[in-house]
Coordinates of C-alpha atoms in Angstrom, one line a residue:
M16 CA 66.9 113.5 66.5
T17 CA 63.2 114.2 65.5
T18 CA 60.6 115.6 67.8
L19 CA 57.1 114.7 68.5
N20 CA 55.2 117.9 67.9
S21 CA 51.9 116.4 69.4
T22 CA 53.6 115.8 72.6
S23 CA 54.8 118.8 74.5
L24 CA 54.6 120.2 78.0
V25 CA 55.5 123.4 80.0
V26 CA 58.6 122.9 82.3
P27 CA 60.3 125.3 84.7
T28 CA 63.6 127.1 84.0
L29 CA 66.5 128.2 86.1
D30 CA 65.5 131.9 85.9
G31 CA 62.1 131.1 87.6
G32 CA 60.2 131.1 84.4
T33 CA 58.8 128.3 82.2
T34 CA 59.3 127.1 78.6
R35 CA 57.8 124.5 76.4
H36 CA 59.5 121.2 75.9
V37 CA 58.7 119.1 72.8
M38 CA 59.2 115.4 73.3
H39 CA 61.7 113.5 71.1
E40 CA 61.1 110.2 69.4
A41 CA 62.2 107.1 71.2
V42 CA 65.5 105.6 69.8
D43 CA 65.3 102.0 69.0
Y44 CA 68.6 101.0 70.7
P45 CA 69.5 97.4 69.6
R46 CA 69.1 94.7 72.2
H47 CA 72.2 92.7 73.1
P48 CA 71.1 89.8 75.3
A49 CA 74.6 88.5 76.1
P50 CA 77.5 89.9 78.1
F51 CA 80.1 91.9 76.2
A52 CA 83.5 90.5 75.2
S53 CA 85.7 93.6 75.6
R54 CA 84.7 94.7 79.1
T55 CA 82.8 93.5 82.1
V56 CA 79.7 95.6 82.3
L57 CA 77.7 95.7 85.6
A58 CA 75.0 98.0 86.7
A59 CA 74.4 98.8 90.4
A60 CA 70.6 98.5 90.0
H61 CA 67.8 100.2 91.9
V62 CA 65.0 98.5 93.8
V63 CA 61.3 99.1 93.4
A64 CA 59.3 99.9 96.5
D65 CA 55.8 98.6 97.1
A66 CA 54.2 102.0 97.2
R67 CA 50.7 100.7 98.0
A68 CA 51.8 99.1 101.2
D69 CA 51.1 100.7 104.7
Y70 CA 54.6 101.3 106.0
Q71 CA 56.9 104.0 107.2
P72 CA 59.6 104.7 104.6
G73 CA 63.0 103.7 105.8
H74 CA 61.7 101.2 108.4
R75 CA 62.0 97.8 106.7
P76 CA 60.2 99.1 103.6
P77 CA 58.2 96.6 101.5
V78 CA 59.6 95.8 98.1
D79 CA 57.7 95.1 94.8
W80 CA 59.9 92.0 94.0
E81 CA 58.2 91.4 90.6
A82 CA 59.0 95.0 89.3
T83 CA 62.4 94.8 90.7
I84 CA 63.4 91.6 88.9
A85 CA 61.6 92.8 85.8
F86 CA 63.9 95.8 85.7
R87 CA 66.9 93.6 86.0
Q88 CA 65.6 91.6 83.0
H89 CA 65.5 94.9 81.1
L90 CA 69.2 95.4 81.9
F91 CA 70.0 91.8 80.8
S92 CA 68.3 92.4 77.5
Y93 CA 70.9 95.0 76.7
G94 CA 73.9 93.0 77.8
V95 CA 74.3 94.8 81.1
G96 CA 74.8 92.5 84.1
I97 CA 74.1 93.5 87.7
A98 CA 76.1 94.2 90.8
E99 CA 73.3 93.2 93.2
A100 CA 72.5 94.8 96.6
M101 CA 74.9 97.6 96.2
D102 CA 74.4 101.3 97.2
T103 CA 71.9 102.0 94.3
S104 CA 69.5 99.5 96.0
E105 CA 69.3 101.8 99.0
R106 CA 70.8 99.2 101.2
G107 CA 71.6 100.2 104.7
P108 CA 70.3 102.7 107.4
G109 CA 67.0 104.1 106.2
G110 CA 66.7 101.5 103.4
L111 CA 66.9 97.7 102.9
D112 CA 68.1 95.7 106.0
W113 CA 70.2 92.6 105.7
S114 CA 67.3 90.2 105.6
Q115 CA 65.8 92.1 102.6
A116 CA 69.2 92.3 101.0
Q117 CA 69.4 88.5 101.2
E118 CA 66.1 88.2 99.3
L119 CA 67.3 90.7 96.8
I120 CA 70.5 88.8 96.2
R121 CA 68.7 85.5 96.0
L122 CA 66.3 86.7 93.4
G123 CA 68.7 88.8 91.5
V124 CA 71.4 86.3 91.2
A125 CA 68.8 83.6 90.1
A126 CA 67.4 85.9 87.4
A127 CA 70.9 86.8 86.1
R128 CA 71.9 83.1 85.9
E129 CA 68.7 82.2 84.1
A130 CA 69.4 85.0 81.6
G131 CA 73.1 84.0 81.2
A132 CA 74.0 87.6 82.5
A133 CA 77.0 88.7 84.4
V134 CA 76.4 89.1 88.1
V135 CA 78.1 89.8 91.4
A136 CA 76.5 90.7 94.8
G137 CA 77.4 92.9 97.7
A138 CA 78.6 91.5 101.0
G139 CA 79.1 93.8 104.0
T140 CA 78.7 94.2 107.6
D141 CA 75.4 96.0 107.9
Q142 CA 73.8 93.2 110.0
L143 CA 76.0 94.3 113.0
T144 CA 74.2 96.1 115.8
S145 CA 77.2 97.0 118.0
A146 CA 78.4 100.6 117.9
R147 CA 81.9 99.5 118.3
P148 CA 82.5 95.9 117.4
E149 CA 85.7 94.0 117.6
L150 CA 87.7 93.4 114.5
A151 CA 86.9 89.7 114.8
E152 CA 83.1 90.4 114.8
I153 CA 83.6 92.4 111.7
V154 CA 85.3 89.6 110.0
D155 CA 82.5 87.2 111.1
A156 CA 79.9 89.6 109.7
Y157 CA 81.6 89.9 106.3
T158 CA 82.0 86.1 106.3
E159 CA 78.4 85.5 107.0
Q160 CA 77.4 87.7 104.0
L161 CA 80.2 86.3 101.8
E162 CA 79.0 82.8 102.4
F163 CA 75.4 83.7 101.6
V164 CA 76.4 85.3 98.3
Q165 CA 78.5 82.4 97.3
A166 CA 75.7 80.0 98.3
Q167 CA 73.5 81.7 95.7
G168 CA 76.2 81.0 93.0
S169 CA 77.7 84.5 92.8
A170 CA 81.0 86.1 93.5
A171 CA 81.0 88.9 96.0
V172 CA 81.8 92.6 96.1
L173 CA 83.2 93.4 99.5
R174 CA 81.4 96.7 100.4
A175 CA 83.0 99.4 102.5
S176 CA 82.2 98.8 106.1
H177 CA 81.0 101.6 108.4
A178 CA 81.7 99.3 111.3
L179 CA 85.3 98.9 110.3
V180 CA 86.1 102.5 109.7
S181 CA 84.6 103.3 113.2
V182 CA 87.0 101.1 115.0
A183 CA 90.1 100.4 112.9
K184 CA 93.1 102.2 114.2
T185 CA 95.8 101.6 111.6
S186 CA 96.1 100.4 108.0
D187 CA 97.1 97.0 109.3
D188 CA 93.7 96.6 110.8
Y189 CA 92.2 96.9 107.4
L190 CA 94.7 94.6 105.7
S191 CA 94.1 92.0 108.5
V192 CA 90.3 92.1 108.2
Y193 CA 90.2 92.0 104.3
R194 CA 92.9 89.2 104.3
D195 CA 90.8 87.1 106.6
V196 CA 87.6 87.7 104.7
L197 CA 89.2 87.0 101.2
S198 CA 90.8 83.8 102.5
K199 CA 87.1 82.4 102.6
A200 CA 86.3 83.5 99.1
D201 CA 85.6 80.5 96.8
N202 CA 85.6 82.8 93.7
P203 CA 87.7 85.9 93.2
A204 CA 86.0 88.9 94.7
I205 CA 85.8 92.7 94.1
V206 CA 86.8 95.0 96.9
H207 CA 84.9 98.4 96.8
W208 CA 86.9 101.5 97.5
L209 CA 84.2 104.1 98.1
G210 CA 85.4 107.7 98.5
T211 CA 84.0 110.5 100.6
G212 CA 82.4 112.1 97.6
F213 CA 79.8 109.4 97.8
D214 CA 79.9 108.8 101.6
P215 CA 81.6 111.4 103.8
S216 CA 81.3 109.0 106.8
L217 CA 84.0 106.9 105.3
A218 CA 86.8 109.5 105.8
G219 CA 90.0 107.7 106.9
Y220 CA 89.1 104.4 105.3
W221 CA 92.3 102.3 104.8
G222 CA 93.8 104.1 107.7
H223 CA 94.6 107.4 105.9
T224 CA 92.7 110.6 105.0
D225 CA 95.4 111.2 102.4
V226 CA 94.3 109.4 99.2
L227 CA 97.8 108.5 98.0
S228 CA 98.6 107.0 101.3
A229 CA 95.3 105.1 101.2
M230 CA 96.2 103.9 97.7
D231 CA 99.4 102.4 99.0
V232 CA 97.3 100.3 101.4
V233 CA 95.0 99.1 98.6
V234 CA 97.8 98.2 96.3
Q235 CA 99.4 96.2 99.1
L236 CA 96.1 94.6 99.7
A237 CA 96.0 93.6 96.0
R238 CA 99.6 92.4 96.0
D239 CA 99.0 90.2 99.0
N240 CA 95.7 88.6 97.7
V241 CA 96.1 88.4 93.9
E242 CA 94.5 85.0 93.7
K243 CA 91.5 86.0 95.7
L244 CA 90.7 89.2 93.8
E245 CA 88.8 89.8 90.6
G246 CA 89.4 93.6 91.0
I247 CA 88.9 96.8 92.9
K248 CA 85.9 99.0 92.3
F249 CA 87.4 102.6 92.4
S250 CA 84.8 105.1 93.4
L251 CA 86.9 108.3 94.0
L252 CA 85.7 110.3 91.0
D253 CA 89.2 111.2 89.9
H254 CA 90.5 110.3 86.4
E255 CA 94.1 110.7 87.2
L256 CA 94.0 108.9 90.4
E257 CA 92.2 106.0 88.7
Q258 CA 94.8 105.9 86.0
E259 CA 97.6 105.9 88.4
F260 CA 95.9 103.2 90.5
R261 CA 95.5 101.0 87.4
R262 CA 99.3 101.3 86.6
R263 CA 100.2 100.3 90.2
L264 CA 98.0 97.1 90.6
P265 CA 99.5 93.8 90.0
A266 CA 98.7 91.9 86.6
G267 CA 95.3 90.2 86.7
V268 CA 93.6 92.6 89.1
K269 CA 91.0 94.6 87.4
V270 CA 89.7 98.1 88.1
F271 CA 86.1 98.6 88.0
T272 CA 85.3 102.3 87.5
G273 CA 82.8 104.0 89.7
D274 CA 83.4 107.4 87.9
D275 CA 79.8 108.2 86.9
Y276 CA 81.0 111.7 85.8
G277 CA 83.4 110.7 83.0
Y278 CA 83.5 107.0 82.4
T279 CA 84.1 107.0 78.7
D280 CA 87.9 107.5 78.6
L281 CA 88.4 105.2 81.6
L282 CA 86.5 102.3 80.0
L283 CA 88.3 102.9 76.6
G284 CA 91.7 103.0 78.3
D285 CA 95.1 104.4 77.3
G286 CA 96.3 101.5 75.2
E287 CA 98.0 99.8 78.2
H288 CA 95.4 99.8 80.9
H289 CA 91.5 100.2 80.9
S290 CA 88.8 100.0 83.4
H291 CA 85.7 97.8 83.5
G292 CA 82.2 99.2 84.4
L293 CA 80.5 98.8 87.7
L294 CA 78.4 101.9 87.7
G295 CA 75.1 103.2 89.1
V296 CA 74.6 105.3 85.9
L297 CA 74.2 102.1 83.8
D298 CA 70.8 101.6 85.6
P299 CA 69.2 104.5 83.4
I300 CA 71.4 104.5 80.4
A301 CA 71.7 100.7 79.7
P302 CA 70.3 101.0 76.1
I303 CA 72.7 103.6 74.9
A304 CA 75.6 101.9 76.9
A305 CA 74.8 98.7 75.0
A306 CA 75.3 100.4 71.7
G307 CA 78.6 101.8 73.0
F308 CA 80.0 98.5 74.2
A309 CA 78.8 96.6 71.1
A310 CA 80.8 99.2 69.1
L311 CA 83.9 98.6 71.3
D312 CA 83.4 94.8 70.9
A313 CA 83.5 95.4 67.2
G314 CA 86.8 97.3 67.4
D315 CA 85.0 100.7 66.8
E316 CA 86.6 102.9 69.4
A317 CA 85.4 106.1 67.8
G318 CA 81.9 104.8 67.8
F319 CA 82.2 103.7 71.5
T320 CA 83.5 107.2 72.4
E321 CA 80.8 109.1 70.6
T322 CA 78.0 107.0 71.9
M323 CA 79.1 107.0 75.5
N324 CA 80.0 110.7 75.5
R325 CA 76.4 111.5 74.5
S326 CA 75.3 110.1 77.9
I327 CA 77.8 112.1 80.0
P328 CA 75.7 115.3 80.5
L329 CA 72.8 113.2 81.9
A330 CA 75.3 111.3 84.2
V331 CA 76.9 114.6 85.4
K332 CA 73.5 116.0 86.3
M333 CA 72.2 112.8 88.0
F334 CA 75.4 112.6 90.1
E335 CA 75.8 116.2 91.0
A336 CA 76.8 117.0 94.6
P337 CA 75.7 115.5 97.0
A338 CA 76.5 112.6 94.7
D339 CA 74.8 109.9 96.9
R340 CA 71.4 111.5 95.9
Y341 CA 71.8 110.1 92.4
K342 CA 69.5 107.2 93.6
V343 CA 66.6 109.7 93.3
G344 CA 67.4 110.1 89.7
T345 CA 67.6 106.3 88.9
V346 CA 64.1 105.8 90.4
F347 CA 62.6 108.9 88.7
V348 CA 63.9 107.9 85.2
A349 CA 62.6 104.3 85.7
W350 CA 59.1 105.7 86.6
L351 CA 59.1 108.1 83.6
S352 CA 60.1 105.2 81.4
G353 CA 57.4 102.9 82.5
H354 CA 59.5 100.3 84.4
Q355 CA 57.5 101.1 87.5
D356 CA 54.1 102.7 88.3
H357 CA 55.2 105.3 90.9
F358 CA 57.9 107.6 91.9
R359 CA 58.6 106.3 95.5
M360 CA 61.8 105.1 97.0
V361 CA 62.2 102.5 99.6
S362 CA 64.0 105.0 101.8
G363 CA 61.3 107.7 101.2
R364 CA 64.1 110.0 99.9
E365 CA 62.3 111.0 96.6
G366 CA 62.1 114.6 97.7
M367 CA 66.0 114.9 98.3
R368 CA 66.4 116.5 94.7
S369 CA 64.9 119.8 93.5
L370 CA 62.1 120.1 90.9
Q371 CA 64.6 121.8 88.6
H372 CA 67.1 118.9 89.0
L373 CA 64.3 116.4 88.1
T374 CA 63.3 118.6 85.1
D375 CA 66.8 118.7 83.9
L376 CA 67.0 114.9 84.2
F377 CA 63.8 114.6 82.2
V378 CA 65.0 116.8 79.4
L379 CA 68.3 115.1 79.2
T380 CA 66.9 111.6 79.1
D381 CA 64.4 112.6 76.5
E382 CA 67.1 114.2 74.3
L383 CA 68.9 110.8 74.3
G384 CA 65.7 109.1 73.1
L385 CA 65.8 106.8 76.2
F386 CA 62.0 107.0 77.0
P387 CA 60.4 103.9 75.3
D388 CA 57.1 105.8 75.4
P389 CA 57.6 109.6 75.1
E390 CA 53.9 110.3 75.6
L391 CA 53.8 108.3 78.9
A392 CA 56.9 110.1 80.0
A393 CA 55.4 113.4 79.2
H394 CA 52.1 112.6 81.0
R395 CA 53.9 111.5 84.1
M396 CA 56.1 114.5 84.1
R397 CA 53.0 116.8 83.8
L398 CA 51.5 115.0 86.9
L399 CA 54.7 115.7 88.9
L400 CA 54.8 119.4 87.7
A401 CA 51.1 119.8 88.5
T402 CA 51.8 118.9 92.1
E403 CA 54.3 121.7 92.2
G404 CA 51.9 124.2 90.8
I405 CA 53.2 124.2 87.1
E406 CA 50.5 123.4 84.6

């Protein structure tokens, strides 16, 4: 890839020094304004805060709805659909509350339908205020959100419930709650199995801390509710477990990979089973992912593998432990790319990654040619570095 010699800047290095980084030219990744045929491809997309408003981050933060929907339209132009109001949107404690999530779902689903893009939306229990609700209250909370999602014309992703993990005593409690909620689904839903690598507070979900025992429960859930399930989003960051899980699920129930560290082989499959994509990393890498999935649609598995593997170093850096802080990276890259005019998060957590981490993301994104305007990206990176004493 060629470089722009007129655009360079000094960046920090791991040894405490600095080096000069020369910007690369933007790659003109082809647009693909239609969903892909070979795989379902959904990005868990971030939300743009209204940074000019007078508010306390994390306390019902104001949202720049225009910029938020414009970013989704950017994703749609590359054939990438959205999983709306998921974790990347900073939904939950310290971020968007349920009323704000409703507005996000309403606007996001409408934008997706207008564009002919794939869309699902998160339904959970985050409106509950009781510290230890009854199982029936949890079912009611899920049902309220499920019905709202369906009223907008979308299928639902049943998000992991912090309320449920706090009160469930056995795996049967989980099976009962999910059975009752899925019975009310008008369209097949996706159930999210979110591992402790993303959220340690979910330890013991499905009634077991042992992952293979938990898998037994989820497989049972799938077998009991085949007609109500589109699939399971598997976010355990373990290739072998995901492959085993795919083999054990009943026919017709998809696996949506949540492995943002090594998605290429899982999406490609082993000739018998493959995963679909519901990934936070698709937020920043949509253009290069579009090239990869277009190759896969054309039967070019080698081209798909080569293209997607080029994005893996950026994904590994963005999702390095603690993995839930990847959301900082999605907002940071969107700012450098010109999709929003500030580097602020609705939760106020933009300081939760180090300057070196952000620098590495900047360099890796630039090396992929993902910055539409390299001069703008360099200018904004210089501004950030200057606030940290590097000029």
